[in-house]
Tab-separated table of C-alpha atoms in Angstrom:
chain	number	residue	atom	x	y	z
A	46	MET	CA	0.040	-0.075	0.159
A	47	ARG	CA	1.798	3.120	-1.281
A	48	ASN	CA	1.311	6.956	-0.611
A	49	TYR	CA	-2.386	7.037	0.096
A	50	ILE	CA	-2.345	9.682	2.320
A	51	ALA	CA	-0.748	11.618	-0.220
A	52	LEU	CA	-3.325	10.801	-2.714
A	53	PHE	CA	-5.986	11.541	-0.290
A	54	LEU	CA	-4.992	15.198	0.357
A	55	ILE	CA	-4.659	15.673	-3.598
A	56	PHE	CA	-8.269	14.426	-3.752
A	57	ILE	CA	-9.412	16.845	-1.016
A	58	SER	CA	-7.689	19.923	-2.847
A	59	ILE	CA	-9.234	18.914	-6.182
A	60	ILE	CA	-12.681	18.572	-4.603
A	61	THR	CA	-12.413	22.316	-3.440
A	62	LEU	CA	-10.387	23.727	-6.227
A	63	GLY	CA	-11.283	21.782	-9.282
A	64	GLN	CA	-14.942	21.798	-9.694
A	65	LYS	CA	-14.921	24.280	-12.712
A	66	ASN	CA	-13.330	21.772	-14.900
A	67	THR	CA	-16.197	20.694	-17.261
A	68	GLU	CA	-14.532	17.439	-18.057
A	69	ARG	CA	-16.400	14.399	-16.347
A	70	LYS	CA	-14.472	12.931	-13.437
A	71	PHE	CA	-15.492	9.362	-13.310
A	72	ASP	CA	-13.194	8.742	-10.174
A	73	LEU	CA	-15.245	11.569	-8.230
A	74	GLU	CA	-18.212	9.975	-9.041
A	75	ILE	CA	-17.547	6.676	-7.909
A	76	PHE	CA	-15.789	8.103	-4.746
A	77	GLU	CA	-18.790	9.900	-3.824
A	78	TYR	CA	-21.182	6.899	-4.574
A	79	LEU	CA	-19.039	4.804	-2.123
A	80	ASN	CA	-18.970	7.643	0.356
A	81	LYS	CA	-22.822	7.689	0.243
A	82	ILE	CA	-23.450	4.163	0.458
A	83	THR	CA	-21.382	3.598	3.576
A	84	ASP	CA	-23.191	6.611	5.259
A	85	GLN	CA	-26.667	5.679	4.361
A	86	GLN	CA	-26.329	1.918	4.937
A	87	ALA	CA	-24.004	2.452	7.949
A	88	THR	CA	-21.789	-0.325	6.376
A	89	SER	CA	-19.257	-1.798	9.049
A	90	LEU	CA	-15.492	-1.809	8.491
A	91	GLU	CA	-15.554	-5.667	7.977
A	92	VAL	CA	-18.331	-5.411	5.299
A	93	TYR	CA	-16.616	-2.487	3.475
A	94	LEU	CA	-13.212	-4.395	3.545
A	95	ILE	CA	-15.026	-7.687	2.116
A	96	ASN	CA	-16.608	-5.621	-0.626
A	97	SER	CA	-13.234	-3.937	-1.287
A	98	LYS	CA	-11.214	-7.149	-1.871
A	99	PRO	CA	-9.685	-7.391	-5.415
A	100	PHE	CA	-12.343	-8.305	-7.830
A	101	SER	CA	-15.129	-7.801	-5.172
A	102	LYS	CA	-17.853	-5.201	-6.061
A	103	TRP	CA	-16.282	-2.142	-4.795
A	104	ASP	CA	-12.707	-2.658	-6.434
A	105	MET	CA	-12.471	0.460	-8.842
A	106	ARG	CA	-9.199	-0.525	-10.525
A	107	PRO	CA	-9.195	-0.576	-14.309
A	108	LEU	CA	-8.916	-4.135	-15.488
A	109	VAL	CA	-7.508	-3.775	-18.905
A	110	VAL	CA	-5.127	-0.686	-18.784
A	111	LYS	CA	-1.924	-0.299	-16.794
A	112	GLU	CA	-2.160	3.358	-15.863
A	113	VAL	CA	-5.259	5.609	-15.839
A	114	LYS	CA	-5.900	9.339	-15.220
A	115	ALA	CA	-7.343	10.054	-11.709
A	116	LEU	CA	-7.391	13.137	-9.849
A	117	ASP	CA	-5.792	15.236	-12.554
A	118	SER	CA	-2.926	12.993	-12.615
A	119	VAL	CA	-2.007	9.713	-13.942
A	120	TYR	CA	-1.664	6.620	-11.475
A	121	SER	CA	-0.960	3.049	-11.938
A	122	SER	CA	-3.722	0.646	-11.522
A	123	SER	CA	-2.338	-0.668	-8.158
A	124	GLN	CA	-2.425	2.727	-6.658
A	125	ILE	CA	-6.232	3.374	-7.318
A	126	PRO	CA	-7.421	1.151	-4.555
A	127	ASN	CA	-4.788	2.396	-1.837
A	128	PHE	CA	-6.196	5.786	-2.394
A	129	ILE	CA	-9.680	4.610	-1.713
A	130	TRP	CA	-8.569	2.818	1.388
A	131	GLY	CA	-6.752	5.655	2.716
A	132	SER	CA	-9.675	8.012	2.534
A	133	PHE	CA	-12.170	5.463	3.884
A	134	SER	CA	-9.590	4.312	6.934
A	135	ASN	CA	-10.051	7.621	8.211
A	136	LYS	CA	-13.772	7.849	7.818
A	137	TYR	CA	-13.789	4.636	10.023
A	138	GLY	CA	-11.762	6.253	12.629
A	139	LEU	CA	-8.544	4.510	11.946
A	140	SER	CA	-5.398	6.429	12.577
A	141	GLN	CA	-3.042	6.983	9.686
A	142	GLU	CA	-0.649	4.444	11.169
A	143	GLU	CA	-3.309	1.862	11.525
A	144	GLY	CA	-4.620	2.320	8.076
A	145	MET	CA	-0.972	1.885	6.481
A	146	ASP	CA	-0.090	-0.935	8.837
A	147	LYS	CA	-3.161	-2.927	7.876
A	148	ALA	CA	-1.607	-3.859	4.351
A	149	ASN	CA	1.954	-4.863	6.071
A	150	LYS	CA	-0.094	-7.260	8.711
A	151	PHE	CA	-1.927	-8.841	5.435
A	152	LEU	CA	1.265	-9.269	3.628
A	153	GLU	CA	2.873	-10.914	6.838
A	154	GLU	CA	-0.111	-13.275	6.981
A	155	GLY	CA	0.702	-14.342	3.264
A	156	ILE	CA	4.331	-15.195	4.267
A	157	GLN	CA	3.121	-16.854	7.454
A	158	ASN	CA	0.564	-19.099	5.875
A	159	GLN	CA	2.745	-20.285	2.834
A	160	ASN	CA	3.655	-23.721	4.152
A	161	LYS	CA	0.030	-24.484	5.472
A	162	LEU	CA	-1.410	-23.471	2.190
A	163	SER	CA	1.106	-25.162	0.072
A	164	ASP	CA	0.386	-28.466	1.979
A	165	TYR	CA	-3.201	-27.672	1.582
A	166	PHE	CA	-2.735	-27.337	-2.223
A	167	LYS	CA	-1.049	-30.525	-2.388
A	168	LEU	CA	-3.805	-32.352	-0.828
A	169	ASN	CA	-6.309	-31.031	-3.202
A	170	ASN	CA	-4.139	-31.167	-6.468
A	171	LYS	CA	-6.302	-33.029	-8.280
A	172	ASN	CA	-9.487	-30.658	-7.732
A	173	PHE	CA	-7.172	-27.709	-8.743
A	174	ASN	CA	-6.267	-29.539	-11.775
A	175	ASP	CA	-10.056	-29.964	-12.758
A	176	LEU	CA	-10.712	-26.240	-11.891
A	177	SER	CA	-7.977	-25.170	-14.009
A	178	ASN	CA	-9.173	-27.265	-16.930
A	179	LEU	CA	-12.697	-25.895	-16.537
A	180	ILE	CA	-11.517	-22.135	-16.424
A	181	LEU	CA	-9.081	-22.605	-19.359
A	182	LYS	CA	-12.214	-23.848	-21.441
A	183	SER	CA	-14.248	-20.764	-20.310
A	184	SER	CA	-14.548	-17.603	-22.030
A	185	ASP	CA	-14.807	-15.991	-18.772
A	186	LYS	CA	-11.970	-14.307	-16.991
A	187	ILE	CA	-13.095	-13.230	-13.446
A	188	PHE	CA	-14.781	-15.574	-11.022
A	189	LEU	CA	-15.685	-14.240	-7.562
A	190	ASN	CA	-17.102	-16.451	-4.921
A	191	GLN	CA	-17.719	-14.591	-1.551
A	192	LYS	CA	-20.209	-15.447	0.974
A	193	THR	CA	-22.924	-12.833	-0.120
A	194	ILE	CA	-21.567	-12.020	-3.575
A	195	GLN	CA	-20.704	-13.959	-6.769
A	196	ARG	CA	-19.111	-12.641	-9.791
A	197	VAL	CA	-18.518	-14.057	-13.410
A	198	ASP	CA	-16.790	-11.178	-15.459
A	199	ASN	CA	-19.057	-8.222	-15.264
A	200	ILE	CA	-22.030	-9.873	-13.768
A	201	PHE	CA	-22.910	-10.042	-10.041
A	202	LYS	CA	-25.109	-12.264	-8.167
A	203	GLU	CA	-26.299	-11.033	-4.986
A	204	ASN	CA	-29.291	-11.504	-2.787
A	205	ASN	CA	-30.416	-13.965	-5.784
A	206	LEU	CA	-30.414	-10.962	-8.020
A	207	TYR	CA	-28.318	-10.698	-11.153
A	208	TRP	CA	-26.958	-7.281	-11.854
A	209	SER	CA	-24.179	-5.229	-13.439
A	210	TYR	CA	-22.958	-1.766	-13.435
A	211	ILE	CA	-23.797	0.635	-15.900
A	212	ILE	CA	-20.259	1.936	-17.216
A	213	PRO	CA	-20.634	5.371	-18.778
A	214	LYS	CA	-18.738	5.816	-22.038
A	215	GLY	CA	-15.248	6.852	-21.751
A	216	SER	CA	-14.897	5.704	-18.207
A	217	PRO	CA	-11.849	3.466	-17.425
A	218	TYR	CA	-13.037	2.100	-14.222
A	219	PRO	CA	-15.391	-1.388	-13.760
A	220	ILE	CA	-17.789	0.154	-11.480
A	221	SER	CA	-19.991	3.134	-11.330
A	222	PRO	CA	-22.868	4.744	-9.251
A	223	GLU	CA	-25.530	3.111	-11.554
A	224	ILE	CA	-26.544	-0.497	-11.801
A	225	LYS	CA	-28.959	-2.496	-14.082
A	226	ILE	CA	-30.949	-5.467	-12.827
A	227	GLU	CA	-30.540	-8.588	-15.184
A	228	ASN	CA	-33.955	-10.023	-15.104
A	229	ASN	CA	-33.433	-12.250	-17.822
A	230	LEU	CA	-29.779	-13.689	-16.978
A	231	LYS	CA	-28.543	-16.487	-15.032
A	232	PHE	CA	-25.219	-18.175	-14.537
A	233	SER	CA	-24.605	-20.934	-16.841
A	234	LYS	CA	-24.111	-24.603	-15.604
A	235	GLN	CA	-20.188	-24.464	-16.249
A	236	GLN	CA	-19.842	-21.060	-14.529
A	237	ASN	CA	-21.938	-22.266	-11.383
A	238	GLN	CA	-19.578	-25.536	-11.605
A	239	ILE	CA	-16.541	-23.350	-11.581
A	240	LEU	CA	-17.946	-21.123	-8.550
A	241	ALA	CA	-19.009	-24.319	-6.695
A	242	ILE	CA	-15.569	-25.845	-6.865
A	243	LEU	CA	-13.922	-22.478	-5.913
A	244	ASN	CA	-16.151	-22.513	-2.742
A	245	GLU	CA	-15.136	-26.122	-1.955
A	246	LEU	CA	-11.523	-25.308	-2.254
A	247	ASN	CA	-11.737	-22.065	-0.022
A	248	ILE	CA	-10.646	-19.793	-2.761
A	249	TYR	CA	-12.636	-16.478	-3.257
A	250	SER	CA	-11.599	-15.300	-6.600
A	251	ALA	CA	-9.784	-16.757	-9.772
A	252	VAL	CA	-8.674	-14.382	-12.519
A	253	LYS	CA	-7.505	-15.927	-15.800
A	254	THR	CA	-4.941	-14.097	-17.857
A	255	SER	CA	-3.285	-14.466	-21.157
A	256	LYS	CA	-0.660	-16.557	-19.644
A	257	GLY	CA	-2.394	-18.459	-16.630
A	258	ILE	CA	-4.734	-18.323	-13.765
A	259	PHE	CA	-4.311	-16.467	-10.395
A	260	TYR	CA	-6.178	-18.160	-7.392
A	261	LEU	CA	-6.935	-15.659	-4.536
A	262	VAL	CA	-6.933	-16.969	-1.246
A	263	ASP	CA	-7.166	-13.925	0.395
A	264	GLY	CA	-6.842	-10.208	-0.688
A	265	PHE	CA	-6.697	-6.530	0.792
A	266	THR	CA	-6.977	-3.506	-1.817
A	267	ASP	CA	-4.415	-4.493	-4.361
A	268	ASN	CA	-2.692	-6.975	-2.339
A	269	SER	CA	-3.296	-10.706	-2.416
A	270	TYR	CA	-1.912	-14.155	-1.923
A	271	GLY	CA	-2.547	-17.622	-3.188
A	272	PHE	CA	-1.782	-19.927	-6.063
A	273	TYR	CA	-0.961	-19.296	-9.754
A	274	PHE	CA	-1.253	-21.907	-12.499
A	275	ASN	CA	0.839	-21.580	-15.880
A	276	PRO	CA	0.719	-24.456	-18.396
A	277	LYS	CA	4.386	-23.687	-19.151
A	278	ASN	CA	5.766	-23.837	-15.779
A	279	GLN	CA	6.625	-20.104	-15.595
A	280	MET	CA	5.681	-17.572	-12.964
A	281	GLU	CA	3.665	-14.589	-14.377
A	282	GLU	CA	5.295	-11.383	-13.083
A	283	ASP	CA	4.245	-8.878	-15.551
A	284	HIS	CA	0.535	-8.720	-15.171
A	285	LEU	CA	-0.722	-4.984	-14.385
A	286	LEU	CA	-2.814	-6.228	-11.467
A	287	PHE	CA	-0.517	-8.250	-9.658
A	288	GLU	CA	2.754	-6.842	-8.462
A	289	ILE	CA	4.577	-9.991	-7.404
A	290	MET	CA	6.439	-9.739	-4.115
A	291	LYS	CA	7.389	-13.309	-3.484
A	292	SER	CA	6.776	-16.496	-5.431
A	293	ASP	CA	7.629	-20.294	-5.123
A	294	LYS	CA	7.037	-23.436	-7.267
A	295	ILE	CA	4.677	-25.802	-5.143
A	296	ILE	CA	4.596	-28.356	-8.071
A	297	ASP	CA	4.821	-28.604	-11.651
A	298	ASN	CA	2.763	-25.726	-13.400
A	299	TYR	CA	1.764	-24.414	-9.744
A	300	PHE	CA	3.219	-21.536	-7.576
A	301	TYR	CA	2.480	-20.063	-4.302
A	302	TYR	CA	2.438	-16.176	-4.642
A	303	ILE	CA	2.093	-13.034	-2.588
A	304	ALA	CA	1.344	-9.777	-4.344
A	305	ASN	CA	1.655	-6.364	-2.866
């Protein structure tokens, strides 16, 4: 988690001084939307953190570009959720030190859990192979299976309703203040099968890239740890959403990784 306090101060200055700019600010719209949601619904810190995990419904990172213009400057994809967390940690009454330290504690957990999770993977190797084969055959790239939210690419299932964000033309972000209820849509048999296996394996998200598949055991803002599959037996280290801090081979084609 990098420089979120500085980003927050920049954001405040832009709110107060930059409103005369007629260019539509999608980042401001999303921030104000999240601020309103947490006020009106009295969202607890725990719920906020769950919804803000990588690829959950409040992760506003661009998914297809390395850098994006936000707050009149250009930032990398990984910096965007750090700014949001920095702003909201203050809102939830955490000090600067507490907010900044949460990322360090999370990454320490990833290091401490490596042996335990690697052993768990080996015990479930066959199920992971079956899951990898299913995801490779699928045209979908993002799968999310949390307690109250499921996601396949841009479609969410929540409270037995299927919905998606209405993304304004020109916005680089995958979320917006407006949603569309998808009344005539349901996940397919293949999609439900993948989500069910993720649930059985205690993997909350799987993300397919052009080179392999990331299996996220846990995540915090842009940080995550878990397993990575690559059919060429190579660790992927150049994906824009995963800045790999540490990786170790578990067995052929699979690695344990920590991303910060």
